[in-house]
Coordinates of C-alpha atoms in Angstrom, one line a residue:
X498 CA 0.4 101.3 -12.6
X499 CA -3.2 100.0 -12.7
X500 CA -1.9 96.5 -13.8
X501 CA 0.3 96.5 -10.7
X502 CA -2.6 97.4 -8.4
X503 CA -4.7 94.7 -10.1
X504 CA -1.9 92.1 -9.7
X505 CA -1.4 93.1 -6.1
X506 CA -5.2 92.8 -5.3
X507 CA -5.5 89.4 -6.9
X508 CA -2.4 87.9 -5.4
X509 CA -3.1 88.8 -1.8
X510 CA -4.0 85.8 0.3
X511 CA -7.6 86.2 1.6
X512 CA -8.3 85.5 5.3
X513 CA -9.3 81.9 6.0
X514 CA -13.0 81.2 5.3
X515 CA -13.4 84.5 3.3
X516 CA -13.3 82.9 -0.1
X517 CA -16.3 81.7 -2.1
X518 CA -16.5 80.0 -5.5
X519 CA -19.4 79.0 -7.7
X520 CA -21.4 79.5 -10.9
X521 CA -23.9 82.4 -11.5
X522 CA -24.1 82.7 -15.3
X523 CA -20.3 82.2 -15.3
X524 CA -17.8 80.7 -12.9
X525 CA -16.5 83.0 -10.2
X526 CA -14.2 83.3 -7.2
X527 CA -14.8 86.1 -4.8
X528 CA -13.5 87.3 -1.5
X529 CA -14.1 90.3 0.7
X530 CA -12.4 92.8 -1.6
X531 CA -12.3 91.2 -5.0
X532 CA -14.3 89.1 -7.5
X533 CA -13.0 87.2 -10.6
X534 CA -15.4 85.8 -13.2
X535 CA -14.5 83.3 -16.0
X536 CA -16.8 83.1 -19.0
X537 CA -16.2 82.1 -22.6
X538 CA -17.1 80.5 -25.8
X539 CA -16.3 77.0 -27.0
X540 CA -17.1 75.9 -30.5
X541 CA -16.5 72.3 -31.6
X542 CA -17.4 70.1 -34.5
X543 CA -17.8 66.3 -34.3
X544 CA -18.4 63.6 -36.9
X545 CA -19.1 60.2 -35.6
X546 CA -19.3 56.9 -37.5
X547 CA -20.0 53.3 -36.5
X548 CA -16.8 51.5 -35.4
X549 CA -16.7 49.4 -38.6
X550 CA -17.4 52.2 -41.0
X551 CA -15.1 53.2 -43.8
X552 CA -14.6 56.7 -42.3
X553 CA -13.0 57.7 -39.1
X554 CA -14.8 59.7 -36.4
X555 CA -13.3 63.1 -35.6
X556 CA -13.7 65.8 -33.0
X557 CA -12.3 69.2 -33.7
X558 CA -12.0 72.2 -31.5
X559 CA -12.8 75.1 -33.8
X560 CA -12.7 78.1 -31.5
X561 CA -12.1 78.8 -27.8
X562 CA -12.4 82.3 -26.3
X563 CA -12.0 82.9 -22.5
X564 CA -13.1 86.2 -20.8
X565 CA -11.9 87.2 -17.4
X566 CA -13.8 90.0 -15.7
X567 CA -13.8 91.3 -12.1
X568 CA -13.8 94.0 -9.6
X569 CA -11.8 94.8 -6.5
X570 CA -12.2 97.2 -3.6
X571 CA -15.8 98.0 -4.7
X572 CA -14.5 100.5 -7.2
X573 CA -12.0 99.1 -9.7
X574 CA -13.2 97.0 -12.6
X575 CA -11.3 95.0 -15.3
X576 CA -11.9 92.9 -18.3
X577 CA -9.3 90.7 -20.1
X578 CA -10.1 88.7 -23.3
X579 CA -7.1 86.8 -24.6
X580 CA -7.0 85.5 -28.2
X581 CA -5.2 82.2 -28.7
X582 CA -3.5 81.7 -32.0
X583 CA -1.0 79.2 -33.4
X584 CA 1.8 81.8 -32.8
X585 CA 0.8 82.5 -29.1
X586 CA -1.5 84.6 -27.1
X587 CA -2.5 88.2 -27.7
X588 CA -5.1 90.5 -26.2
X589 CA -8.4 90.8 -28.1
X590 CA -9.6 93.2 -25.5
X591 CA -8.3 94.4 -22.1
X592 CA -9.3 97.4 -20.0
X593 CA -9.3 98.6 -16.4
X594 CA -12.0 101.0 -15.1
X595 CA -13.0 102.9 -12.0
X596 CA -16.5 103.3 -10.6
X597 CA -16.8 107.0 -9.8
X598 CA -20.4 106.9 -8.6
X599 CA -23.0 104.2 -8.4
X600 CA -24.0 104.5 -12.0
X601 CA -20.9 106.2 -13.6
X602 CA -18.0 104.1 -14.7
X603 CA -14.8 105.4 -16.4
X604 CA -12.8 103.1 -18.6

């Protein structure tokens, strides 16, 4: 049920001029009733040689982890952290929470 509410809130087209995107410690898109943030980790290794060297240069993506967090209607919170593997995608962590009071959140 909460997944349907989340999907509904994020798929609604915001009124024109009511959408803002930017970077504030992570990339975000926000509107009047919702905010979506994208953060993550990217780990790469690179070995570079002169063009005429006996070895070849290489650049390897070792690890990539994305995190999607957000809130909607000033009360609902969510976090989705997918794990990308050779076999597909699975959830490393995912939750939906509700802000009951200013400093009290239930997950």
